[in-house]
Amino acid sequence: MIVVAGIPGERPTELLIEALDEIGANYRCFDQRRHEATGLSLAISNDVGGGAIGGELVIDGERMALSDITAVFLRIMDDNLLPDIATLPPGDPRRSRCRQLHETFLRWTDISPGRVLNRPTDMASNQSKPYQAHVIREIGFSIPETLITNDPDAARDFIETVWNTGGRVIYKSISGVRSVVQTLRTDDLKRLDRIRWCPTQFQRYVAGTDIRVHVVGHSVFAARIESEATDYRYAARQSGADAVLSPTELDTTTRARCIALAERLRLPLSGIDLREMPSGDHACFEVNPSPAYSYYQDRTGHPIAAAIARYLAGESD
């Protein structure tokens, strides 16, 4: 039994459900919007019982033993933002029940013996870009020259050093919260004191072409992205033209590094951001543990959802 957890109408989840149907997989959906029709009990035995995990998941009255669930796909939104929960006062019992359900479900997926894409504890690496950068470099990828600081003077020194050598500086968040990557302009120096309250990541701009790689187990799908924007996700806003995506093939070394990076971070489903430099080498920026792969599948034809379905069903490694 496979459990797909999230919002079924969201495009990545929708594509996966279609792919699971195509292979005839046995699955159920934990629809967050129907949390009131969902229940979960979790029991962990003592030493005598060997720490066995027991309990059951109930969806629309159907009871499923947790031991029968072999895989889970997680694309969970913050339950506090669910439409029927967001307007409730803090102490409302419905809010508390919803929170307890989601918290228990996520804790179970951390210890479930089945395949999980991806376990919450492992996804936490994306909350620290500095940590990811160390792992990325250990795997063998180049990383941009970087300064993370809340000291305006240190930032100014870094910026001037890069500018004086003919380079450009970009800045972005150091956390897992999505931020728009921006090129730093002269006018931005007027606002530099604000970083005292918000440590910021400054990097030397790396020239080249963006490559988004999706790793699913040992399957690799790479998309070449042509855009004049600093952050191609916001290409229309930054450059006036949408990014153009096309399938591409990675060299053997880069492909192997992507798989090794996903394995090192324990993220069998990963969205890896590379930039192919003029030398042909690849710099790596970060690893997304919950990639919106549908954007890339819809534009390249890559069968990413099908690969996820096969992985969850145990038909591929």
XYZ file of C-alpha atoms in Angstrom:
317
model
C 0.000 0.000 0.000
C 1.259 3.461 -0.988
C 0.048 6.632 0.721
C 0.110 9.944 -1.160
C -0.067 12.790 1.347
C -0.825 16.398 0.452
C -3.277 18.229 -1.775
C -4.397 15.919 -4.627
C -5.204 18.845 -6.928
C -1.709 20.329 -6.704
C 0.071 19.640 -9.983
C 3.011 17.496 -8.729
C 0.669 15.349 -6.637
C -1.886 15.181 -9.439
C 0.736 13.924 -11.897
C 1.895 11.269 -9.439
C -1.656 10.022 -8.886
C -2.093 9.695 -12.653
C 1.187 7.763 -12.874
C 0.179 5.434 -10.041
C -3.112 4.747 -11.816
C -1.233 3.946 -15.022
C 0.824 1.202 -13.357
C -2.136 -0.119 -11.369
C -0.564 0.651 -8.011
C -2.443 0.117 -4.773
C -2.545 3.543 -3.101
C -4.631 5.826 -0.924
C -4.608 9.614 -0.611
C -4.284 11.450 2.666
C -5.996 14.611 1.465
C -5.110 17.366 3.905
C -8.293 19.219 3.056
C -10.213 16.208 4.383
C -8.272 15.972 7.640
C -11.460 15.590 9.655
C -12.102 12.288 7.824
C -8.591 11.073 8.623
C -7.305 9.474 11.810
C -4.011 7.982 12.895
C -2.870 5.894 15.847
C 0.796 5.118 16.403
C 2.221 2.591 18.851
C 5.845 1.633 19.427
C 6.500 -1.472 21.486
C 8.958 -1.677 24.392
C 12.259 -3.575 24.418
C 10.446 -6.876 24.802
C 8.589 -6.172 21.596
C 11.732 -5.063 19.821
C 10.492 -1.529 19.254
C 8.024 -2.683 16.601
C 5.916 0.055 15.031
C 2.167 -0.513 15.133
C -0.997 1.462 14.662
C -3.389 2.299 11.870
C -4.302 5.029 9.426
C -7.998 5.702 8.873
C -9.152 7.514 5.725
C -12.875 7.984 5.096
C -13.664 5.059 7.378
C -11.179 2.649 5.800
C -8.715 1.263 8.336
C -5.183 0.451 7.190
C -2.537 -1.099 9.409
C 0.647 0.969 9.308
C 2.564 -2.277 8.803
C 0.756 -2.686 5.452
C 1.932 0.711 4.162
C 5.090 0.157 2.138
C 5.708 3.671 0.789
C 4.708 7.296 1.335
C 4.904 10.359 -0.912
C 4.975 13.561 1.130
C 4.057 16.950 -0.258
C 2.484 18.440 2.848
C 1.466 22.068 3.134
C 1.492 23.844 6.502
C -1.692 22.590 8.166
C -2.106 25.967 9.893
C -2.782 27.451 6.454
C -5.522 25.014 5.445
C -8.592 27.129 4.573
C -10.846 25.669 7.271
C -8.115 25.932 9.912
C -6.547 29.315 9.176
C -9.554 31.274 10.436
C -9.955 29.335 13.705
C -8.779 30.854 17.017
C -5.556 29.378 18.492
C -7.302 27.328 21.171
C -9.984 25.801 18.968
C -10.145 21.981 19.395
C -10.387 21.499 15.632
C -7.096 23.302 15.154
C -5.469 21.205 17.884
C -6.740 17.940 16.416
C -5.530 18.864 12.927
C -2.089 19.805 14.286
C -1.793 16.568 16.266
C -2.820 14.498 13.247
C -0.192 16.084 11.005
C 2.517 15.994 13.660
C 1.922 12.304 14.371
C 1.804 11.481 10.663
C 5.113 13.245 9.997
C 6.788 11.615 13.002
C 5.632 8.223 11.745
C 7.080 8.850 8.284
C 10.429 9.547 9.945
C 10.543 6.021 11.397
C 8.475 4.034 8.896
C 10.477 1.099 7.499
C 9.007 1.653 4.032
C 10.102 3.997 1.251
C 9.385 7.644 2.006
C 9.814 10.568 -0.383
C 11.196 12.294 1.629
C 11.497 11.845 5.393
C 10.932 15.120 7.287
C 14.158 14.854 9.276
C 16.174 14.410 6.090
C 14.389 17.282 4.361
C 15.603 19.570 7.139
C 18.996 19.906 5.421
C 17.368 22.442 3.126
C 16.829 24.729 6.099
C 20.563 25.465 6.098
C 22.168 26.469 2.824
C 25.624 26.565 4.527
C 25.262 22.915 5.570
C 24.211 21.888 2.091
C 27.148 23.807 0.594
C 29.608 21.769 2.673
C 28.033 18.491 1.546
C 27.908 19.642 -2.079
C 31.628 20.436 -2.023
C 32.440 17.090 -0.358
C 30.731 15.309 -3.258
C 33.012 17.073 -5.729
C 30.926 19.917 -7.142
C 32.216 23.473 -7.322
C 30.365 25.999 -5.177
C 30.291 29.783 -5.630
C 32.533 32.045 -3.591
C 30.184 32.850 -0.707
C 29.815 35.126 2.301
C 27.036 34.678 4.854
C 26.844 37.547 7.293
C 24.780 40.096 9.191
C 27.742 42.498 9.301
C 27.261 45.304 6.755
C 30.994 46.119 6.739
C 31.954 42.509 5.970
C 29.334 42.386 3.235
C 30.577 45.658 1.755
C 34.174 44.372 1.678
C 33.070 41.178 -0.092
C 30.976 43.100 -2.605
C 33.749 45.554 -3.408
C 36.289 42.744 -3.822
C 34.044 40.969 -6.323
C 33.199 44.184 -8.178
C 36.843 45.258 -8.327
C 37.705 41.984 -10.057
C 34.986 42.462 -12.656
C 32.455 40.130 -11.079
C 28.811 40.376 -10.112
C 27.257 39.650 -6.728
C 23.940 37.927 -6.099
C 22.148 37.668 -2.759
C 19.509 35.325 -1.361
C 18.111 33.681 1.762
C 20.156 31.134 3.708
C 17.065 29.196 4.860
C 14.662 26.835 3.159
C 12.107 29.614 2.688
C 11.878 30.466 -0.988
C 13.437 33.796 -1.883
C 14.009 35.512 -5.208
C 17.682 35.469 -6.169
C 18.694 39.026 -7.020
C 21.728 40.686 -8.587
C 23.109 43.265 -6.186
C 23.084 46.801 -7.616
C 24.825 49.966 -6.474
C 21.536 51.332 -5.110
C 21.210 48.248 -2.889
C 24.179 49.396 -0.820
C 21.899 52.015 0.743
C 19.904 49.174 2.334
C 22.871 47.094 3.449
C 22.438 47.970 7.135
C 19.204 45.978 7.147
C 21.111 42.694 7.134
C 21.937 43.289 10.831
C 18.508 41.743 11.518
C 18.581 39.196 8.695
C 21.783 37.245 7.949
C 22.083 37.105 4.172
C 23.980 34.989 1.671
C 26.124 36.870 -0.841
C 27.773 34.992 -3.695
C 29.984 35.711 -6.652
C 27.842 35.271 -9.746
C 28.706 32.128 -11.698
C 28.430 32.564 -15.457
C 26.869 29.755 -17.465
C 23.625 27.896 -18.145
C 21.260 26.612 -15.485
C 20.610 22.878 -15.308
C 17.884 21.455 -13.054
C 18.442 17.804 -12.232
C 15.772 15.596 -10.705
C 17.005 12.445 -9.019
C 14.510 9.665 -8.277
C 16.392 6.809 -6.656
C 19.009 6.071 -9.322
C 17.069 7.693 -12.177
C 18.296 11.101 -13.336
C 16.451 13.700 -15.424
C 18.266 16.886 -16.473
C 16.720 20.026 -17.975
C 18.692 22.823 -19.633
C 17.273 26.268 -18.878
C 17.846 29.223 -21.183
C 17.095 32.564 -19.551
C 18.565 36.048 -19.192
C 17.162 36.363 -15.663
C 19.212 36.023 -12.490
C 16.518 33.672 -11.132
C 14.882 31.786 -13.998
C 11.874 30.908 -11.822
C 10.943 34.589 -12.072
C 12.239 35.096 -15.598
C 9.213 37.001 -16.902
C 9.446 39.458 -13.997
C 13.211 39.928 -14.148
C 13.895 39.817 -17.890
C 10.528 40.169 -19.599
C 10.679 36.698 -21.182
C 9.892 33.233 -19.848
C 12.674 30.692 -19.442
C 12.999 28.062 -22.161
C 13.530 24.490 -20.958
C 14.772 21.484 -22.903
C 15.928 17.961 -22.010
C 19.677 17.487 -21.760
C 22.145 14.726 -20.917
C 24.756 14.934 -18.182
C 28.262 13.570 -18.486
C 28.960 10.406 -16.521
C 30.826 12.166 -13.694
C 28.170 14.830 -13.116
C 25.391 12.265 -13.224
C 27.172 10.114 -10.651
C 27.752 13.145 -8.420
C 24.054 14.011 -8.500
C 23.108 10.507 -7.383
C 25.817 10.544 -4.707
C 24.628 13.942 -3.438
C 21.023 12.740 -3.144
C 22.194 9.632 -1.311
C 24.495 11.610 0.997
C 21.562 13.841 2.011
C 19.222 10.804 2.198
C 16.855 12.431 -0.302
C 15.868 9.815 -2.893
C 13.692 12.479 -4.538
C 15.783 15.598 -5.134
C 15.781 18.720 -7.266
C 19.424 19.712 -7.744
C 20.343 23.149 -9.092
C 23.474 23.192 -11.241
C 25.079 25.736 -13.513
C 27.120 24.550 -16.456
C 30.087 26.890 -16.703
C 31.852 27.840 -19.959
C 34.597 25.352 -19.028
C 32.041 22.535 -19.122
C 32.305 21.925 -15.372
C 29.264 22.239 -13.126
C 28.756 24.376 -10.047
C 26.020 23.292 -7.638
C 23.895 25.745 -5.651
C 21.466 23.683 -3.577
C 19.261 20.608 -3.288
C 15.480 20.922 -3.047
C 13.935 18.068 -1.001
C 10.375 18.717 -2.205
C 10.781 19.787 -5.814
C 7.869 21.091 -7.863
C 8.945 18.709 -10.604
C 5.756 19.241 -12.610
C 7.099 22.577 -13.935
C 9.989 20.708 -15.544
C 8.029 17.640 -16.638
C 5.389 19.750 -18.370
C 8.070 21.649 -20.322
C 10.528 18.860 -21.160
C 8.405 15.715 -21.315
C 10.617 14.013 -18.746
C 8.666 11.107 -17.144
C 9.503 12.180 -13.595
C 6.102 11.284 -12.122
C 6.307 7.821 -13.688
C 9.739 7.318 -12.125
C 8.410 8.375 -8.710
C 5.467 5.981 -9.053
C 7.761 3.074 -9.944
C 10.080 3.899 -7.050
C 7.219 4.011 -4.550
C 5.870 0.738 -5.919
C 9.271 -0.902 -5.446
C 9.746 -1.438 -9.184
C 12.994 0.561 -9.355
C 15.892 1.567 -7.135
